Amino acid sequence: MRKRVIGVMGPGEKATVGDQKNAYRLGQLIAQQGWVLLTGGRNIGVMDSASRGAKESQGLTIGILPSHKTDEVSDAVDIAIVTDLGNARNNINVLSSDVIIACGMGLGTASEVALALKNSKPVILLTDHLQSQQFFTGLSEDLVSIASSPESVIELIKILTP
Amino acid sequence: MRKRVIGVMGPGEKATVGDQKNAYRLGQLIAQQGWVLLTGGRNIGVMDSASRGAKESQGLTIGILPSHKTDEVSDAVDIAIVTDLGNARNNINVLSSDVIIACGMGLGTASEVALALKNSKPVILLTDHLQSQQFFTGLSEDLVSIASSPESVIELIKILTP
Amino acid sequence: MRKRVIGVMGPGEKATVGDQKNAYRLGQLIAQQGWVLLTGGRNIGVMDSASRGAKESQGLTIGILPSHKTDEVSDAVDIAIVTDLGNARNNINVLSSDVIIACGMGLGTASEVALALKNSKPVILLTDHLQSQQFFTGLSEDLVSIASSPESVIELIKILTP
Amino acid sequence: MRKRVIGVMGPGEKATVGDQKNAYRLGQLIAQQGWVLLTGGRNIGVMDSASRGAKESQGLTIGILPSHKTDEVSDAVDIAIVTDLGNARNNINVLSSDVIIACGMGLGTASEVALALKNSKPVILLTDHLQSQQFFTGLSEDLVSIASSPESVIELIKILTP
């Protein structure tokens, strides 16, 4: 009965326009597959864009919030898990997802990718940031995949989690 | 778009038959209201019974798991939030719920009721354990209600969270 | 090489004058035994008084802080463990202590006593709050002791952790 | 009264002989400065070597343990903070340290460096792993320093935290 959960991680305040467009599209595609979207839950950046995309396609959205401030929850989050753990919640994000997508890169996202790999979770990097690709494939080659578009992320998920 | 989340807490291994019957009925009634059920997620005791009741009535069930062992998740949990935080996850249970129901009493449940009240969340005690009623109403009279049946819990929730 | 750690828990803002006097004396006595004092680390209530007592007697003081705000650390804390976990840090307080003293009672303290007992840690209640005594001894008779003075707490610790 | 705390992070099971030698020497040098050593606390790898080095020079050692299993604590840890948080404890490691040293590199260490930088903490990389140096200086140039020996780490700490 347990649903498949796809975690989409990425920058908040520092997300680029490209990151946000990719996140929105990822949200749509994840919802269209009938999968649950999990994000960091805030009303900003990749978290917010992915959640809005998923809602546009009638998906279910879970947000794992770092604080207990409910005014920072994205309107597009259906179920807010209020952790009040600060960045320690990043480990919950990755443990609760069947696959983790890094949509863009930043310090929080880097910690999530590292924790995901530490926990033997498959990670898909949707970024053309070459140093990220080299660093993480160097640390855990078997678990890291690189995608060039939201559509190819979905194809990779189907291969990685049959 | 955020859904109303009702937390049902109670003993695991030490749940009585009465606790489990109440939990199952609570799960059914919560689902019938269209509310989301949140529990500690394990496949035992009040957590499991409430989740199974909610699924019997086509509800949505969230389980906040203490470990990272996925074999201890209740089959009736739709979305497992895997915290690996041990009992520190009890604070997430209460922060993520709009109302907390204590269905029975034990040490874990006592910690959840105390944390809920500390966080100014309304708590409904569904237990005839007199010392619990006295202890918690003594510590936080305004936030504690006492119910005698699952049906009266639902009526109280409607009054407490309009 | 590991040092004995004694956890002193109790109200912050709502500590009574009696709680604070007891906490200060407990801090002195714990330090005089050569034990390490562990508290919640804030500059208020039982946490602060116990830490100041321990420093007056040249003890070592550890504070497990709920936030990442370093301006709320007691001046009498030698080593601040900055958790940023909110009340989820209460579980760390009890897991890191060999014995837990509840000096006074409140909602946070009640959660710590419950979590300590859940983790099979011995708890000493230094409070004349009858409902607390009845509630916690009812839940876990073997692990709960009741003390009437800081001096008798020390005697109990020696018996409980030989 | 608060003591200066230096966090030494690095691989556990996968630590190289060079990492362990560097960690032992770092522990000695940190203790000789009168600073407190903070590690992940386990009896393996960089954590264990750094703690043993610090004890050899009569330092004070804090270990922030991921589990509640006390048999995995290094003998050279004076004060064990038992978190039972799994890898979520990595955020506590960095928040509780004034400076973070990465002695070697691995997935857990990478998460700690990322979390440290996210929390605006200075990080010193003691590793000749070029991809780590490029990746982290690319993400947060101002906060990352690179050292070639334990001795130069100590010089950098004195400059970074006057």
XYZ file of C-alpha atoms in Angstrom:
648
model
C 0.000 0.000 0.000
C 3.050 2.175 0.414
C 3.349 4.802 -2.295
C 6.476 5.552 -4.285
C 8.048 8.786 -3.053
C 10.381 10.886 -5.220
C 12.471 13.512 -3.466
C 13.298 16.683 -5.374
C 16.021 18.744 -3.696
C 17.624 21.982 -4.820
C 18.423 25.550 -3.886
C 15.947 27.768 -2.057
C 16.775 31.482 -2.169
C 19.573 30.926 -4.682
C 17.687 28.825 -7.250
C 18.212 29.987 -10.830
C 15.357 30.460 -13.294
C 16.518 27.285 -15.019
C 16.436 25.315 -11.734
C 12.896 26.511 -11.090
C 11.676 25.651 -14.577
C 13.194 22.178 -14.301
C 11.655 21.738 -10.846
C 8.195 22.741 -12.034
C 8.406 20.314 -14.935
C 9.723 17.545 -12.659
C 6.763 18.102 -10.345
C 4.346 17.738 -13.239
C 5.973 14.584 -14.581
C 6.228 12.948 -11.139
C 2.547 13.606 -10.501
C 1.596 12.250 -13.926
C 3.282 8.972 -13.004
C 1.146 8.722 -9.862
C 4.170 9.148 -7.633
C 4.280 11.250 -4.464
C 6.540 14.325 -4.510
C 8.654 15.038 -1.423
C 10.517 18.340 -0.998
C 11.905 20.555 1.741
C 8.485 22.228 1.828
C 9.350 25.932 1.888
C 7.647 28.561 -0.279
C 10.748 29.330 -2.293
C 13.079 27.999 -4.983
C 13.114 24.432 -6.196
C 10.932 23.204 -3.306
C 8.126 25.572 -4.194
C 8.363 25.169 -7.983
C 8.357 21.369 -7.850
C 5.359 21.364 -5.500
C 3.429 23.772 -7.731
C 4.166 21.672 -10.791
C 2.933 18.547 -9.031
C -0.285 20.234 -7.926
C -0.897 21.507 -11.455
C -0.971 17.834 -12.454
C -3.112 16.760 -9.437
C -0.250 15.088 -7.593
C 0.211 14.613 -3.858
C 2.920 16.785 -2.259
C 4.778 16.283 1.017
C 6.977 19.019 2.495
C 9.553 18.277 5.204
C 9.970 21.639 6.890
C 13.139 22.686 8.701
C 11.442 25.020 11.198
C 8.149 25.170 13.044
C 7.127 28.382 11.287
C 4.046 27.493 9.331
C 4.145 30.723 7.345
C 7.115 29.451 5.360
C 5.250 26.427 3.980
C 4.603 26.443 0.235
C 0.902 26.802 -0.637
C 1.397 23.831 -2.935
C 2.273 21.456 -0.087
C -0.573 19.114 0.871
C 1.010 17.578 3.926
C 3.553 19.481 5.958
C 5.879 17.455 8.157
C 7.005 20.027 10.686
C 10.373 18.913 12.001
C 11.855 21.996 13.742
C 15.223 20.261 13.192
C 16.926 22.909 11.058
C 19.250 21.352 8.510
C 19.242 18.058 10.400
C 15.968 17.471 8.562
C 17.953 16.962 5.358
C 18.632 13.387 6.423
C 14.884 12.746 6.705
C 14.356 14.104 3.193
C 16.647 11.514 1.709
C 15.703 8.572 3.944
C 12.026 9.072 3.089
C 12.550 9.149 -0.692
C 12.995 6.151 -2.972
C 15.117 8.232 -5.345
C 16.614 11.698 -4.839
C 16.821 14.279 -7.633
C 19.244 17.171 -7.191
C 17.756 19.934 -9.329
C 20.536 22.512 -9.282
C 23.257 22.639 -6.647
C 24.005 24.525 -3.460
C 25.291 23.821 0.048
C 22.045 22.350 1.374
C 21.620 20.271 -1.762
C 25.210 19.053 -1.539
C 24.573 17.865 2.019
C 21.475 16.015 0.845
C 23.269 14.304 -2.021
C 26.077 13.219 0.323
C 23.612 11.924 2.918
C 21.591 10.104 0.259
C 24.682 8.312 -1.031
C 25.797 7.568 2.542
C 22.403 5.873 2.996
C 22.799 3.945 -0.308
C 19.979 5.803 -2.052
C 20.129 6.397 -5.821
C 20.707 10.024 -6.776
C 20.044 11.736 -10.092
C 21.883 14.988 -10.742
C 19.933 17.370 -12.979
C 22.607 20.020 -13.255
C 25.322 20.925 -15.707
C 27.611 21.871 -12.807
C 30.663 19.861 -13.789
C 32.400 19.954 -10.385
C 29.313 18.449 -8.721
C 29.182 15.676 -11.266
C 32.869 14.878 -10.785
C 32.826 15.156 -7.002
C 29.828 12.925 -6.371
C 30.530 10.319 -9.042
C 34.056 10.160 -7.611
C 32.667 9.395 -4.146
C 29.964 6.915 -5.173
C 30.016 5.983 -8.828
C 27.389 3.241 -8.698
C 24.635 5.344 -7.158
C 24.972 8.599 -9.106
C 23.289 9.202 -12.470
C 23.373 12.366 -14.507
C 20.341 13.629 -16.422
C 20.049 16.407 -18.953
C 16.299 17.062 -18.741
C 13.278 16.427 -16.478
C 12.007 13.890 -19.009
C 15.218 11.882 -18.838
C 15.024 11.967 -15.023
C 11.699 10.121 -15.234
C 13.187 7.515 -17.563
C 16.091 7.015 -15.152
C 13.742 6.601 -12.168
C 11.899 3.836 -14.008
C 15.183 2.045 -14.630
C 16.584 2.573 -11.120
C 13.494 1.546 -9.121
C 11.684 -1.132 -11.094
C -4.349 23.337 -0.095
C -2.847 22.021 3.120
C -4.793 19.106 4.528
C -5.925 18.727 8.113
C -3.716 16.194 9.901
C -4.865 14.314 13.020
C -2.190 12.587 15.088
C -3.133 9.381 16.886
C -0.545 8.334 19.456
C -0.577 5.381 21.827
C 1.282 2.312 23.016
C 3.050 -0.033 20.612
C 3.948 -3.418 22.112
C 1.938 -2.700 25.282
C -1.342 -1.583 23.684
C -4.399 -3.228 25.251
C -7.183 -4.760 23.194
C -9.337 -1.782 24.146
C -6.653 0.676 22.932
C -6.443 -1.139 19.613
C -10.232 -1.213 19.130
C -10.425 2.493 19.876
C -7.515 3.192 17.528
C -9.107 1.249 14.665
C -12.395 3.102 15.120
C -10.566 6.447 15.348
C -8.814 5.665 12.081
C -12.142 4.944 10.388
C -13.805 8.094 11.696
C -10.839 10.342 10.832
C -10.797 8.988 7.277
C -14.553 9.468 6.948
C -14.094 13.165 7.747
C -11.556 13.469 4.922
C -8.741 14.164 7.362
C -5.224 12.730 7.086
C -4.131 10.289 9.798
C -0.624 10.629 11.227
C 0.894 7.968 13.484
C 4.274 6.639 14.579
C 4.068 4.295 11.590
C 5.133 0.963 13.050
C 3.316 -2.319 12.418
C 2.164 -2.748 15.995
C -0.259 -1.453 18.608
C -2.207 1.776 18.292
C -0.141 2.971 15.298
C -1.005 -0.076 13.256
C -4.656 -0.320 14.308
C -5.389 3.335 13.591
C -3.738 3.093 10.189
C -5.676 -0.044 9.284
C -8.932 1.579 10.348
C -8.198 4.612 8.195
C -7.384 2.477 5.156
C -10.602 0.467 5.640
C -12.382 3.807 5.139
C -10.172 4.893 2.201
C -8.231 7.474 4.201
C -4.683 8.707 3.674
C -2.145 7.529 6.257
C 1.234 9.004 7.172
C 3.697 7.148 9.407
C 6.608 8.933 11.097
C 9.057 6.114 11.689
C 11.648 6.138 14.481
C 14.224 3.972 12.689
C 15.383 3.425 9.138
C 14.230 -0.206 9.148
C 11.559 -0.393 6.514
C 10.408 -3.825 7.665
C 8.814 -2.297 10.729
C 6.445 -0.066 8.728
C 2.760 -0.896 8.995
C 1.281 -2.217 5.744
C -1.487 0.313 6.219
C 0.869 3.298 5.963
C 0.686 5.080 2.598
C 3.577 7.457 3.114
C 6.443 6.559 5.407
C 8.532 9.421 6.733
C 11.750 7.660 7.671
C 13.395 9.725 10.390
C 16.038 7.423 11.937
C 15.792 9.738 14.969
C 14.672 7.203 17.572
C 12.333 8.748 20.121
C 13.393 12.243 19.073
C 10.880 11.736 16.264
C 8.091 12.086 18.838
C 8.440 15.868 18.597
C 7.822 15.692 14.844
C 4.678 13.632 15.409
C 3.127 16.367 17.481
C 4.419 19.371 15.513
C 3.005 17.913 12.296
C -0.487 17.278 13.714
C -3.266 19.839 14.141
C -4.647 17.887 17.098
C -3.091 14.999 19.028
C -5.143 12.073 20.344
C -3.612 9.913 23.077
C -5.307 6.557 22.662
C -4.153 4.720 25.761
C -1.067 5.696 27.748
C 2.554 4.616 28.063
C 5.977 6.212 28.327
C 6.290 7.142 24.651
C 2.746 8.468 24.601
C 3.379 10.467 27.775
C 6.381 12.105 26.122
C 4.252 12.976 23.093
C 1.471 14.501 25.179
C 4.012 16.575 27.132
C 5.730 17.735 23.917
C 2.382 18.557 22.291
C 1.344 20.726 25.227
C 4.799 22.339 25.326
C 4.194 23.282 21.676
C 0.682 24.624 22.482
C -1.100 21.903 20.536
C -4.556 20.681 21.663
C -4.529 17.165 23.094
C -7.443 14.783 23.544
C -6.973 11.955 26.038
C -8.954 8.836 25.134
C -8.091 6.853 28.231
C -9.713 6.158 31.555
C -6.285 6.287 33.230
C -7.095 8.726 36.011
C -3.479 9.628 36.886
C -2.814 10.687 33.284
C -5.902 12.859 33.249
C -4.920 14.528 36.515
C -1.243 14.931 35.636
C -1.720 16.518 32.224
C -4.724 18.677 33.068
C -2.719 19.874 36.074
C 0.156 20.923 33.795
C -1.893 22.498 31.002
C -5.586 22.748 31.767
C -6.598 24.803 28.725
C -5.184 22.456 26.100
C -6.247 19.063 27.461
C -9.662 17.515 26.748
C -10.877 14.122 27.886
C -13.010 11.906 25.681
C -14.827 8.700 26.493
C -15.225 7.282 22.977
C -13.795 7.619 19.443
C -17.029 9.312 18.378
C -16.692 11.983 21.052
C -13.063 12.542 19.966
C -14.326 13.534 16.516
C -16.856 15.945 18.023
C -14.101 17.502 20.142
C -11.798 17.917 17.118
C -14.550 19.826 15.301
C -14.906 22.167 18.255
C -11.156 22.614 18.853
C -10.085 23.252 15.234
C -12.926 25.037 13.511
C 38.168 7.194 30.425
C 34.521 8.106 29.989
C 33.276 10.429 32.703
C 30.097 10.011 34.698
C 27.464 12.449 33.460
C 24.535 13.571 35.622
C 21.625 15.252 33.864
C 19.713 17.915 35.763
C 16.436 18.839 34.088
C 13.783 21.276 35.198
C 11.723 24.325 34.265
C 13.245 27.282 32.433
C 11.121 30.438 32.542
C 8.702 28.908 35.072
C 11.241 27.643 37.617
C 10.316 28.551 41.202
C 12.804 30.030 43.652
C 12.865 26.642 45.378
C 13.666 24.844 42.117
C 16.533 27.238 41.450
C 17.978 26.878 44.969
C 17.820 23.101 44.676
C 19.407 23.236 41.220
C 22.280 25.427 42.400
C 22.951 23.092 45.323
C 22.725 20.036 43.042
C 25.279 21.611 40.715
C 27.674 22.166 43.629
C 27.291 18.637 44.959
C 27.646 17.004 41.533
C 30.849 18.963 40.889
C 32.219 18.050 44.306
C 31.846 14.367 43.398
C 33.927 14.904 40.256
C 30.949 14.184 38.015
C 30.084 16.116 34.839
C 26.873 18.166 34.885
C 24.637 18.055 31.808
C 21.717 20.465 31.378
C 19.607 22.014 28.633
C 22.193 24.805 28.547
C 20.052 27.946 28.469
C 20.687 31.006 30.639
C 17.521 30.628 32.669
C 15.813 28.561 35.366
C 17.081 25.213 36.578
C 19.570 24.865 33.683
C 21.325 28.076 34.563
C 21.242 27.618 38.348
C 22.619 24.085 38.226
C 25.414 25.153 35.877
C 26.348 28.107 38.081
C 26.398 25.880 41.144
C 28.697 23.416 39.410
C 31.094 26.145 38.300
C 31.184 27.569 41.835
C 32.606 24.171 42.823
C 34.999 23.940 39.822
C 32.924 21.333 37.974
C 32.660 20.716 34.243
C 29.362 21.755 32.645
C 27.803 20.622 29.370
C 24.755 22.366 27.893
C 22.635 20.730 25.179
C 21.037 23.724 23.489
C 17.698 23.540 21.667
C 18.432 26.333 19.173
C 21.450 27.656 17.320
C 21.233 31.015 19.086
C 24.426 31.309 21.036
C 23.163 34.291 23.031
C 20.856 32.031 25.003
C 23.694 29.888 26.380
C 24.296 30.145 30.123
C 27.609 31.822 30.998
C 28.238 28.873 33.297
C 28.266 26.339 30.459
C 31.770 25.178 29.517
C 30.845 23.173 26.442
C 27.786 24.027 24.413
C 26.358 21.298 22.220
C 24.375 23.289 19.692
C 21.634 21.022 18.387
C 19.143 23.361 16.635
C 16.639 20.523 17.184
C 14.087 22.370 19.313
C 12.481 20.083 21.876
C 13.690 17.016 19.985
C 16.959 17.670 21.828
C 15.279 16.481 25.022
C 15.938 12.893 23.958
C 19.666 13.641 23.685
C 19.665 15.115 27.190
C 18.464 11.867 28.683
C 20.416 9.471 26.448
C 23.663 11.270 27.302
C 23.146 11.150 31.078
C 23.815 8.209 33.371
C 21.074 9.384 35.741
C 18.429 12.066 35.242
C 17.314 14.402 38.031
C 14.012 16.227 37.596
C 14.389 19.339 39.723
C 10.859 20.731 39.675
C 8.284 19.866 37.023
C 6.902 21.353 33.830
C 5.970 20.220 30.337
C 9.519 20.014 28.997
C 10.672 18.236 32.142
C 7.755 15.808 31.932
C 8.781 14.917 28.369
C 12.343 14.323 29.533
C 11.290 12.088 32.413
C 9.059 10.064 30.081
C 11.827 9.737 27.475
C 14.370 8.771 30.142
C 12.142 5.993 31.440
C 11.363 4.886 27.875
C 15.143 4.527 27.430
C 15.480 2.590 30.729
C 17.428 5.350 32.465
C 17.081 5.852 36.236
C 15.212 9.036 37.190
C 15.219 10.869 40.501
C 12.336 13.249 41.145
C 13.288 16.183 43.377
C 9.845 17.687 43.639
C 6.974 17.558 46.089
C 4.499 17.602 43.190
C 2.374 14.615 44.175
C 0.742 14.079 40.773
C 4.154 13.766 39.110
C 5.284 11.242 41.659
C 2.132 9.172 41.199
C 2.075 9.433 37.407
C 5.676 8.429 36.777
C 5.958 5.755 39.450
C 2.727 4.330 38.027
C 4.300 4.120 34.557
C 7.720 2.800 35.579
C 7.984 1.909 39.248
C 11.439 0.311 39.128
C 13.245 3.255 37.572
C 11.752 6.172 39.517
C 13.113 7.334 42.866
C 11.875 10.272 44.917
C 14.246 12.539 46.813
C 13.512 15.249 49.335
C 16.769 17.220 49.132
C 19.819 17.710 46.873
C 21.914 15.809 49.407
C 19.646 12.777 49.227
C 19.807 12.927 45.414
C 23.572 12.392 45.632
C 23.118 9.439 47.968
C 20.601 7.921 45.553
C 22.949 8.372 42.580
C 25.659 6.469 44.424
C 23.259 3.605 45.056
C 21.769 3.583 41.538
C 25.021 3.753 39.551
C 27.676 1.950 41.532
C 33.774 30.487 30.452
C 32.840 28.712 27.263
C 35.710 26.682 25.863
C 36.891 26.740 22.252
C 35.740 23.588 20.478
C 37.494 22.240 17.374
C 35.622 19.663 15.311
C 37.669 17.013 13.515
C 35.645 15.093 10.942
C 36.739 12.351 8.584
C 36.128 8.806 7.385
C 35.333 5.983 9.803
C 35.719 2.501 8.319
C 37.328 3.897 5.148
C 39.977 6.115 6.734
C 43.429 5.689 5.187
C 46.581 5.273 7.247
C 47.496 8.835 6.290
C 44.122 10.164 7.494
C 44.584 8.400 10.806
C 48.117 9.692 11.296
C 46.976 13.225 10.534
C 44.007 12.824 12.885
C 46.202 11.601 15.749
C 48.584 14.514 15.295
C 45.694 16.978 15.062
C 44.310 15.619 18.330
C 47.674 16.151 20.015
C 48.082 19.677 18.712
C 44.510 20.715 19.571
C 44.956 19.437 23.126
C 48.280 21.233 23.460
C 46.531 24.506 22.653
C 44.050 23.886 25.480
C 41.177 23.512 23.035
C 38.405 20.906 23.304
C 38.275 18.230 20.590
C 34.883 17.284 19.171
C 34.439 14.245 16.913
C 31.764 11.791 15.829
C 32.809 9.689 18.811
C 33.035 6.198 17.369
C 35.909 3.784 18.009
C 37.128 3.803 14.435
C 38.910 5.879 11.808
C 39.564 9.584 12.118
C 37.223 9.960 15.115
C 39.116 7.437 17.153
C 42.617 8.533 16.105
C 41.966 12.201 16.817
C 40.512 11.390 20.226
C 43.458 9.175 21.127
C 45.901 11.862 20.065
C 44.122 14.430 22.215
C 44.152 12.147 25.254
C 47.853 11.442 24.776
C 48.317 15.191 25.268
C 45.865 15.411 28.207
C 43.111 17.100 26.212
C 39.359 16.969 26.734
C 37.416 14.943 24.140
C 33.738 15.107 23.225
C 32.128 12.482 20.980
C 28.757 13.076 19.301
C 27.496 9.564 18.707
C 25.085 8.652 15.917
C 23.472 5.717 17.704
C 22.579 4.793 21.268
C 24.974 1.839 21.265
C 27.538 2.632 23.902
C 29.851 -0.164 22.772
C 30.784 1.828 19.683
C 32.170 4.764 21.683
C 35.919 5.321 21.418
C 37.768 4.631 24.682
C 39.431 7.990 24.188
C 36.154 9.927 24.437
C 35.666 11.649 27.793
C 32.118 12.821 27.284
C 29.780 10.953 24.983
C 26.797 12.860 23.649
C 24.449 10.050 22.719
C 22.147 11.360 20.012
C 20.528 8.258 18.458
C 19.919 10.509 15.428
C 21.875 8.546 12.824
C 23.506 10.827 10.280
C 21.245 13.708 11.321
C 23.765 14.139 14.130
C 26.243 15.482 11.561
C 24.550 18.875 11.788
C 25.180 18.938 15.553
C 28.865 18.162 14.988
C 29.319 21.273 12.910
C 27.034 23.598 14.863
C 28.874 22.758 18.089
C 32.357 23.423 16.678
C 34.010 26.822 16.256
C 36.011 25.501 13.289
C 35.613 22.242 11.360
C 38.569 20.244 10.046
C 37.938 17.681 7.325
C 40.734 15.159 7.757
C 40.327 13.026 4.658
C 37.107 12.812 2.661
C 34.129 10.508 2.361
C 30.356 10.742 2.086
C 29.723 11.505 5.752
C 32.537 14.032 5.801
C 31.224 15.663 2.627
C 27.827 16.108 4.282
C 29.501 17.684 7.309
C 31.540 20.115 5.208
C 28.424 21.135 3.271
C 26.399 21.596 6.474
C 29.224 23.567 8.092
C 29.409 25.962 5.156
C 25.599 26.206 5.063
C 25.813 27.309 8.719
C 28.594 29.832 7.902
C 31.260 27.946 9.847
C 34.908 28.074 8.726
C 36.163 24.782 7.295
C 39.748 23.606 6.847
C 40.348 20.802 4.368
C 43.304 18.613 5.275
C 43.236 16.448 2.192
C 44.997 16.354 -1.135
C 41.756 15.237 -2.820
C 41.627 17.791 -5.606
C 37.933 17.330 -6.475
C 36.937 18.086 -2.865
C 39.033 21.222 -2.856
C 37.510 22.417 -6.124
C 33.942 21.471 -5.246
C 33.805 23.132 -1.833
C 35.827 26.239 -2.673
C 33.513 26.612 -5.667
C 30.459 26.557 -3.393
C 31.796 28.780 -0.609
C 35.157 30.344 -1.363
C 35.327 32.641 1.670
C 34.854 29.939 4.276
C 37.086 27.165 2.927
C 40.816 26.939 3.635
C 43.190 24.227 2.500
C 45.961 22.914 4.729
C 48.834 20.606 3.914
C 49.720 19.417 7.436
C 48.260 19.217 10.968
C 50.660 21.964 12.024
C 49.370 24.332 9.359
C 45.786 23.551 10.438
C 46.604 24.921 13.881
C 48.091 28.089 12.381
C 44.966 28.544 10.263
C 42.666 28.096 13.279
C 44.519 30.857 15.108
C 44.028 33.182 12.152
C 40.381 32.246 11.549
C 39.139 32.450 15.156
C 41.147 35.107 16.894
